[in-house]
Amino acid sequence: MLLMDDLNVINDMNIFNVLSEAIQVLASCGCASPGLDAEVLLSACLKKDRTHFHIDREQSLTEHELQEFRRYIERRRSGEPVAYIVGKKEFWSLPFEVNKHVLVPRPETEILVEEVLKLCAGMKAGNLRILEIGTGCGAISVSLAHELKNAQIIATDISQEAIKVASRNAQINDVANQISFLSGNLFEPVSGKFDIIVSNPPYISKKEYDCLPSGVRDFEPESALLSGADGTAFHREIIKAGGIYLKPGGWSFMEIGAGQKEMVEYMLNESNLYDSIAFRDDYAGIERVAIARRVTTGG
Ligand code: SAM
Ligand code: GLN
């Protein structure tokens, strides 16, 4: 395995040489996307777009830039996700600040956003009240607010540090006036009724947690991932609370983990609170989103 110290042998610290060596270091420790990761990390160091590297490969790095890049590559080599090293991640084509207190938003969560937007496209105009449980960096609420100018959103998280990150992301993306952020356990800080409840709750079982890739298990917050013995403890709470916090005819959208569809479908049916229950696959063919409408009577 190569170490960053091996880079000392390079005489000309230009972009091409530095990138080539960093790619070798990352590839030798089993990193899945060494080229992309090295370019993203160098781009953050030099504060230049990645396209620049292909145009000006001969440009030399200053000593300071080189030291910083080496520290970044060393962190990546130890398994830290690129998003934490550079402090940002794109979601729904919008920029989000991230740090170790929040889960790095996943591309499959865009499907949850897509499904909410599809439903809203068919709704009549008027103010929409949306509740998000477990907002993390705010990816879902900020994206929804960006697309739905008639939406007022309450976004909660048990982590006060996550709420700070999410509030900053609402400001960065110019939607702070549409979202109220509250910290607390599940529905505890919430009052009133909503047209939509949306959540990507923790859904990893204890058994699965122990087998997660080390980049996830060692760096992302355990409280954002772990959820009871079978991973559906949070879904159960959110389904139940729909009886109190959803308007009759309102909709619940939840992200689910691989293999959880049957259990979540069973819980939705058993509650007698919902009809129009449906599931949507992600692009890997995994059932990823549960959708259900609060019945207008009974429950
Ligand atoms: N919504 C973000 C996303 O999709 O990227 C983050 C989702 S992450 C899987 C789950 C979030 O739920 C974490 O931010 C975690 O802090 C929060 N959470 C965990 N337990 C909670 C609880 N009891 N009440 C409210 N939020 C909770
Ligand atoms: N999709 C995430 C992972 O694979 C889990 C997110 C969650 O628990 N909601 O690590």
Short mmCIF file of C-alpha atoms and ligand atoms in Angstrom, two decimals:
data_model
loop_
_atom_site.label_atom_id
_atom_site.label_comp_id
_atom_site.label_asym_id
_atom_site.label_seq_id
_atom_site.Cartn_x
_atom_site.Cartn_y
_atom_site.Cartn_z
CA MET A 1 0.00 0.00 0.00
CA LEU A 2 1.28 3.48 -0.91
CA LEU A 3 1.40 6.27 1.64
CA MET A 4 1.20 9.98 0.97
CA ASP A 5 4.84 10.28 2.04
CA ASP A 6 5.69 8.40 -1.14
CA LEU A 7 4.67 11.58 -2.98
CA ASN A 8 7.89 13.15 -1.71
CA VAL A 9 9.72 11.42 -4.53
CA ILE A 10 7.96 13.57 -7.11
CA ASN A 11 10.03 16.56 -8.09
CA ASP A 12 7.53 18.58 -10.07
CA MET A 13 4.42 19.05 -7.97
CA ASN A 14 2.15 19.94 -10.85
CA ILE A 15 -1.53 19.04 -11.05
CA PHE A 16 -0.96 16.03 -13.31
CA ASN A 17 1.73 14.44 -11.14
CA VAL A 18 0.02 15.14 -7.86
CA LEU A 19 -3.27 13.71 -9.12
CA SER A 20 -1.64 10.60 -10.61
CA GLU A 21 0.10 9.79 -7.38
CA ALA A 22 -2.96 10.45 -5.22
CA ILE A 23 -5.01 8.15 -7.46
CA GLN A 24 -2.45 5.39 -6.96
CA VAL A 25 -2.56 5.88 -3.19
CA LEU A 26 -6.37 5.72 -3.09
CA ALA A 27 -6.60 2.79 -5.52
CA SER A 28 -4.07 0.82 -3.49
CA CYS A 29 -6.27 1.01 -0.39
CA GLY A 30 -9.40 -0.22 -2.20
CA CYS A 31 -11.17 3.11 -2.73
CA ALA A 32 -13.98 2.53 -5.29
CA SER A 33 -13.60 5.81 -7.21
CA PRO A 34 -9.98 6.98 -6.78
CA GLY A 35 -9.93 9.29 -9.83
CA LEU A 36 -13.12 11.13 -8.98
CA ASP A 37 -12.29 11.38 -5.26
CA ALA A 38 -8.78 12.73 -5.93
CA GLU A 39 -10.16 15.35 -8.34
CA VAL A 40 -12.93 16.45 -5.97
CA LEU A 41 -10.44 16.78 -3.11
CA LEU A 42 -7.95 18.72 -5.24
CA SER A 43 -10.76 20.93 -6.49
CA ALA A 44 -11.64 21.77 -2.86
CA CYS A 45 -7.98 22.53 -2.07
CA LEU A 46 -7.35 24.75 -5.06
CA LYS A 47 -10.90 26.20 -5.06
CA LYS A 48 -11.06 25.51 -8.77
CA ASP A 49 -13.52 23.56 -10.86
CA ARG A 50 -12.41 20.03 -11.84
CA THR A 51 -12.54 20.94 -15.56
CA HIS A 52 -9.57 23.24 -14.88
CA PHE A 53 -7.35 20.20 -14.21
CA HIS A 54 -7.70 18.99 -17.78
CA ILE A 55 -6.81 22.40 -19.22
CA ASP A 56 -3.87 23.35 -16.99
CA ARG A 57 -2.21 20.10 -15.97
CA GLU A 58 1.23 21.70 -15.73
CA GLN A 59 0.27 24.22 -13.02
CA SER A 60 2.39 23.71 -9.89
CA LEU A 61 0.89 23.58 -6.42
CA THR A 62 2.22 25.83 -3.68
CA GLU A 63 3.69 24.13 -0.62
CA HIS A 64 0.59 25.06 1.37
CA GLU A 65 -1.79 23.61 -1.26
CA LEU A 66 0.25 20.45 -1.42
CA GLN A 67 0.22 19.98 2.36
CA GLU A 68 -3.53 20.48 2.47
CA PHE A 69 -4.13 18.06 -0.42
CA ARG A 70 -1.98 15.46 1.31
CA ARG A 71 -4.01 15.81 4.49
CA TYR A 72 -7.23 15.36 2.50
CA ILE A 73 -5.91 12.26 0.71
CA GLU A 74 -4.76 10.82 4.04
CA ARG A 75 -8.24 11.31 5.52
CA ARG A 76 -9.84 9.67 2.48
CA ARG A 77 -7.35 6.81 2.72
CA SER A 78 -8.56 6.15 6.25
CA GLY A 79 -12.12 5.79 4.91
CA GLU A 80 -13.66 9.20 5.65
CA PRO A 81 -16.36 10.10 3.08
CA VAL A 82 -15.32 12.80 0.59
CA ALA A 83 -18.36 14.90 1.56
CA TYR A 84 -17.14 15.29 5.16
CA ILE A 85 -13.61 16.18 4.03
CA VAL A 86 -14.79 18.95 1.69
CA GLY A 87 -17.77 19.85 3.94
CA LYS A 88 -20.38 19.78 1.22
CA LYS A 89 -22.57 17.55 -0.92
CA GLU A 90 -24.91 18.19 -3.83
CA PHE A 91 -28.50 16.97 -3.53
CA TRP A 92 -31.33 17.74 -5.95
CA SER A 93 -28.69 19.82 -7.83
CA LEU A 94 -28.52 22.17 -4.82
CA PRO A 95 -25.48 22.76 -2.57
CA PHE A 96 -25.61 21.45 1.01
CA GLU A 97 -23.14 21.95 3.83
CA VAL A 98 -22.50 18.69 5.70
CA ASN A 99 -20.47 17.73 8.76
CA LYS A 100 -20.07 14.72 11.04
CA HIS A 101 -23.38 15.50 12.81
CA VAL A 102 -25.49 14.74 9.72
CA LEU A 103 -25.88 11.84 7.34
CA VAL A 104 -24.48 12.58 3.89
CA PRO A 105 -27.65 12.81 1.75
CA ARG A 106 -27.96 9.82 -0.60
CA PRO A 107 -28.95 9.98 -4.29
CA GLU A 108 -31.80 7.49 -3.71
CA THR A 109 -33.45 9.99 -1.34
CA GLU A 110 -34.11 12.18 -4.40
CA ILE A 111 -36.76 9.58 -5.30
CA LEU A 112 -38.60 10.43 -2.09
CA VAL A 113 -38.53 14.11 -3.09
CA GLU A 114 -39.67 13.22 -6.62
CA GLU A 115 -42.68 11.30 -5.31
CA VAL A 116 -43.78 14.17 -3.05
CA LEU A 117 -43.48 16.59 -5.99
CA LYS A 118 -45.48 14.28 -8.29
CA LEU A 119 -48.31 14.27 -5.80
CA CYS A 120 -48.17 18.03 -5.27
CA ALA A 121 -48.31 18.66 -9.03
CA GLY A 122 -51.80 17.14 -8.97
CA MET A 123 -53.00 19.10 -5.93
CA LYS A 124 -55.02 22.24 -6.19
CA ALA A 125 -53.30 25.52 -5.44
CA GLY A 126 -53.27 26.87 -1.88
CA ASN A 127 -50.86 26.67 0.97
CA LEU A 128 -49.41 23.25 1.62
CA ARG A 129 -48.36 22.27 5.13
CA ILE A 130 -45.53 19.75 5.10
CA LEU A 131 -43.83 18.05 8.06
CA GLU A 132 -40.47 16.36 7.81
CA ILE A 133 -39.26 14.08 10.63
CA GLY A 134 -35.47 13.65 10.93
CA THR A 135 -34.26 16.38 8.58
CA GLY A 136 -30.49 15.87 9.03
CA CYS A 137 -28.74 18.44 6.78
CA GLY A 138 -32.17 19.56 5.54
CA ALA A 139 -31.83 17.95 2.08
CA ILE A 140 -35.49 16.92 1.73
CA SER A 141 -37.15 20.03 3.19
CA VAL A 142 -34.85 22.48 1.42
CA SER A 143 -35.39 20.73 -1.95
CA LEU A 144 -39.17 20.69 -1.44
CA ALA A 145 -39.23 24.35 -0.43
CA HIS A 146 -37.12 25.19 -3.49
CA GLU A 147 -39.67 23.49 -5.78
CA LEU A 148 -42.91 24.34 -3.95
CA LYS A 149 -43.17 28.04 -3.34
CA ASN A 150 -46.64 27.58 -1.77
CA ALA A 151 -45.31 25.14 0.87
CA GLN A 152 -44.73 25.92 4.54
CA ILE A 153 -42.56 23.25 6.10
CA ILE A 154 -41.79 22.17 9.64
CA ALA A 155 -38.61 20.10 9.82
CA THR A 156 -37.54 18.31 13.00
CA ASP A 157 -34.51 16.43 14.23
CA ILE A 158 -33.49 15.04 17.60
CA SER A 159 -29.98 16.41 17.02
CA GLN A 160 -29.54 20.12 17.74
CA GLU A 161 -26.30 20.06 15.76
CA ALA A 162 -28.19 18.72 12.73
CA ILE A 163 -30.79 21.48 13.11
CA LYS A 164 -27.98 24.08 12.98
CA VAL A 165 -26.64 22.58 9.74
CA ALA A 166 -30.13 22.34 8.21
CA SER A 167 -30.91 25.99 9.08
CA ARG A 168 -27.71 27.13 7.39
CA ASN A 169 -28.62 25.07 4.30
CA ALA A 170 -32.04 26.72 4.16
CA GLN A 171 -30.27 30.09 4.14
CA ILE A 172 -27.67 29.07 1.56
CA ASN A 173 -30.51 27.95 -0.73
CA ASP A 174 -32.72 30.97 -0.05
CA VAL A 175 -35.70 29.10 1.41
CA ALA A 176 -35.32 29.98 5.12
CA ASN A 177 -38.63 31.88 5.09
CA GLN A 178 -40.50 28.66 4.19
CA ILE A 179 -39.06 26.27 6.80
CA SER A 180 -39.27 26.21 10.61
CA PHE A 181 -36.66 23.93 12.18
CA LEU A 182 -37.45 22.32 15.54
CA SER A 183 -35.35 19.96 17.61
CA GLY A 184 -36.90 17.15 19.62
CA ASN A 185 -37.88 13.50 19.66
CA LEU A 186 -40.08 12.54 16.68
CA PHE A 187 -43.40 14.45 16.88
CA GLU A 188 -42.82 15.88 20.35
CA PRO A 189 -42.03 19.48 19.16
CA VAL A 190 -44.85 19.46 16.57
CA SER A 191 -48.46 20.67 16.74
CA GLY A 192 -51.25 20.99 14.18
CA LYS A 193 -52.18 18.91 11.15
CA PHE A 194 -50.36 18.52 7.85
CA ASP A 195 -51.12 17.75 4.20
CA ILE A 196 -47.92 15.73 3.93
CA ILE A 197 -45.57 13.96 6.32
CA VAL A 198 -42.26 12.98 4.77
CA SER A 199 -39.36 11.15 6.37
CA ASN A 200 -36.15 9.32 5.65
CA PRO A 201 -35.88 7.88 9.16
CA PRO A 202 -33.05 5.74 10.50
CA TYR A 203 -33.79 2.23 9.17
CA ILE A 204 -30.73 0.03 9.67
CA SER A 205 -31.14 -2.99 11.99
CA LYS A 206 -28.47 -3.77 14.58
CA LYS A 207 -27.36 -6.80 12.54
CA GLU A 208 -27.05 -4.76 9.33
CA TYR A 209 -25.29 -1.94 11.18
CA ASP A 210 -22.41 -4.20 12.14
CA CYS A 211 -21.93 -5.09 8.45
CA LEU A 212 -22.07 -1.55 7.01
CA PRO A 213 -19.03 -0.38 5.03
CA SER A 214 -16.52 1.17 7.46
CA GLY A 215 -16.79 4.55 5.69
CA VAL A 216 -20.44 4.67 6.82
CA ARG A 217 -20.18 2.94 10.22
CA ASP A 218 -17.05 4.72 11.43
CA PHE A 219 -17.90 8.24 10.22
CA GLU A 220 -21.67 8.80 9.90
CA PRO A 221 -23.79 9.36 13.03
CA GLU A 222 -25.12 6.11 14.49
CA SER A 223 -28.30 7.93 15.56
CA ALA A 224 -29.04 8.72 11.88
CA LEU A 225 -28.92 5.06 10.87
CA LEU A 226 -29.82 2.60 13.65
CA SER A 227 -33.47 1.72 14.19
CA GLY A 228 -34.39 -1.14 16.51
CA ALA A 229 -34.12 -4.87 15.97
CA ASP A 230 -35.51 -5.05 12.42
CA GLY A 231 -34.92 -1.45 11.27
CA THR A 232 -38.59 -0.46 11.14
CA ALA A 233 -39.08 1.03 14.63
CA PHE A 234 -39.23 4.62 13.29
CA HIS A 235 -41.60 3.68 10.46
CA ARG A 236 -43.97 2.21 13.07
CA GLU A 237 -43.99 5.47 15.07
CA ILE A 238 -44.48 7.64 11.97
CA ILE A 239 -47.34 5.45 10.68
CA LYS A 240 -49.09 5.64 14.07
CA ALA A 241 -48.61 9.40 14.40
CA GLY A 242 -50.22 9.93 10.98
CA GLY A 243 -53.52 9.37 12.83
CA ILE A 244 -52.90 12.58 14.79
CA TYR A 245 -50.79 14.80 12.53
CA LEU A 246 -52.16 14.11 9.02
CA LYS A 247 -55.26 15.86 7.75
CA PRO A 248 -57.91 13.41 6.46
CA GLY A 249 -56.83 12.70 2.86
CA GLY A 250 -53.23 13.79 3.68
CA TRP A 251 -50.26 11.73 2.52
CA SER A 252 -47.36 9.96 4.22
CA PHE A 253 -44.05 9.38 2.39
CA MET A 254 -41.31 7.29 3.99
CA GLU A 255 -37.98 6.03 2.70
CA ILE A 256 -37.49 2.34 3.48
CA GLY A 257 -34.50 -0.05 3.42
CA ALA A 258 -33.98 -3.12 1.23
CA GLY A 259 -36.36 -5.91 2.26
CA GLN A 260 -38.58 -3.72 4.49
CA LYS A 261 -41.54 -3.38 2.10
CA GLU A 262 -43.58 -6.31 3.48
CA MET A 263 -43.21 -5.20 7.09
CA VAL A 264 -44.02 -1.55 6.34
CA GLU A 265 -47.00 -2.55 4.15
CA TYR A 266 -48.26 -4.77 6.97
CA MET A 267 -47.93 -1.95 9.52
CA LEU A 268 -49.72 0.54 7.24
CA ASN A 269 -52.63 -1.89 6.68
CA GLU A 270 -52.81 -2.96 10.31
CA SER A 271 -53.11 0.65 11.51
CA ASN A 272 -56.42 1.09 9.61
CA LEU A 273 -55.35 4.70 9.08
CA TYR A 274 -54.40 4.56 5.39
CA ASP A 275 -55.55 3.62 1.91
CA SER A 276 -53.91 4.00 -1.54
CA ILE A 277 -50.78 2.27 -0.24
CA ALA A 278 -48.01 2.11 -2.86
CA PHE A 279 -44.27 1.59 -3.15
CA ARG A 280 -41.67 3.02 -5.53
CA ASP A 281 -38.39 1.37 -6.50
CA ASP A 282 -35.07 3.19 -6.66
CA TYR A 283 -32.87 2.99 -9.76
CA ALA A 284 -31.18 -0.14 -8.40
CA GLY A 285 -34.61 -1.86 -8.38
CA ILE A 286 -34.92 -1.78 -4.55
CA GLU A 287 -38.30 -0.84 -3.07
CA ARG A 288 -37.32 2.50 -1.58
CA VAL A 289 -40.34 4.70 -0.90
CA ALA A 290 -43.63 3.89 0.87
CA ILE A 291 -46.60 6.12 0.02
CA ALA A 292 -49.96 6.05 1.78
CA ARG A 293 -53.04 8.29 2.08
CA ARG A 294 -54.72 8.97 5.41
CA VAL A 295 -58.29 7.74 5.16
CA THR A 296 -60.91 10.47 5.32
CA THR A 297 -63.08 8.67 7.89
CA GLY A 298 -62.55 6.30 10.80
CA GLY A 299 -59.03 5.19 11.80
N1 SAM B 1 -33.40 13.67 6.07
C1 SAM B 1 -31.96 13.52 5.96
C2 SAM B 1 -31.62 12.83 4.64
O1 SAM B 1 -32.53 12.24 4.03
O2 SAM B 1 -30.46 12.90 4.21
C3 SAM B 1 -31.39 12.71 7.15
C4 SAM B 1 -31.96 11.35 7.30
S1 SAM B 1 -31.12 10.35 8.52
C5 SAM B 1 -31.37 8.77 7.83
C6 SAM B 1 -32.25 10.32 9.90
C7 SAM B 1 -32.28 11.58 10.75
O3 SAM B 1 -33.21 11.36 11.83
C8 SAM B 1 -30.98 11.96 11.41
O4 SAM B 1 -30.67 13.30 11.14
C9 SAM B 1 -31.21 11.76 12.92
O5 SAM B 1 -30.55 12.70 13.77
C10 SAM B 1 -32.71 11.92 13.01
N2 SAM B 1 -33.31 11.23 14.16
C11 SAM B 1 -32.90 10.10 14.79
N3 SAM B 1 -33.70 9.80 15.80
C12 SAM B 1 -34.66 10.77 15.85
C13 SAM B 1 -35.78 11.02 16.72
N4 SAM B 1 -36.07 10.19 17.75
N5 SAM B 1 -36.53 12.11 16.47
C14 SAM B 1 -36.23 12.95 15.45
N6 SAM B 1 -35.19 12.77 14.61
C15 SAM B 1 -34.42 11.69 14.81
N1 GLN B 2 -29.30 4.51 2.87
C1 GLN B 2 -28.50 4.68 4.07
C2 GLN B 2 -27.31 3.73 4.05
O1 GLN B 2 -27.21 2.92 3.21
C3 GLN B 2 -29.38 4.46 5.30
C4 GLN B 2 -30.22 5.64 5.54
C5 GLN B 2 -31.24 5.44 6.62
O2 GLN B 2 -31.07 4.72 7.60
N2 GLN B 2 -32.30 6.13 6.43
O3 GLN B 2 -26.40 3.80 4.82
#
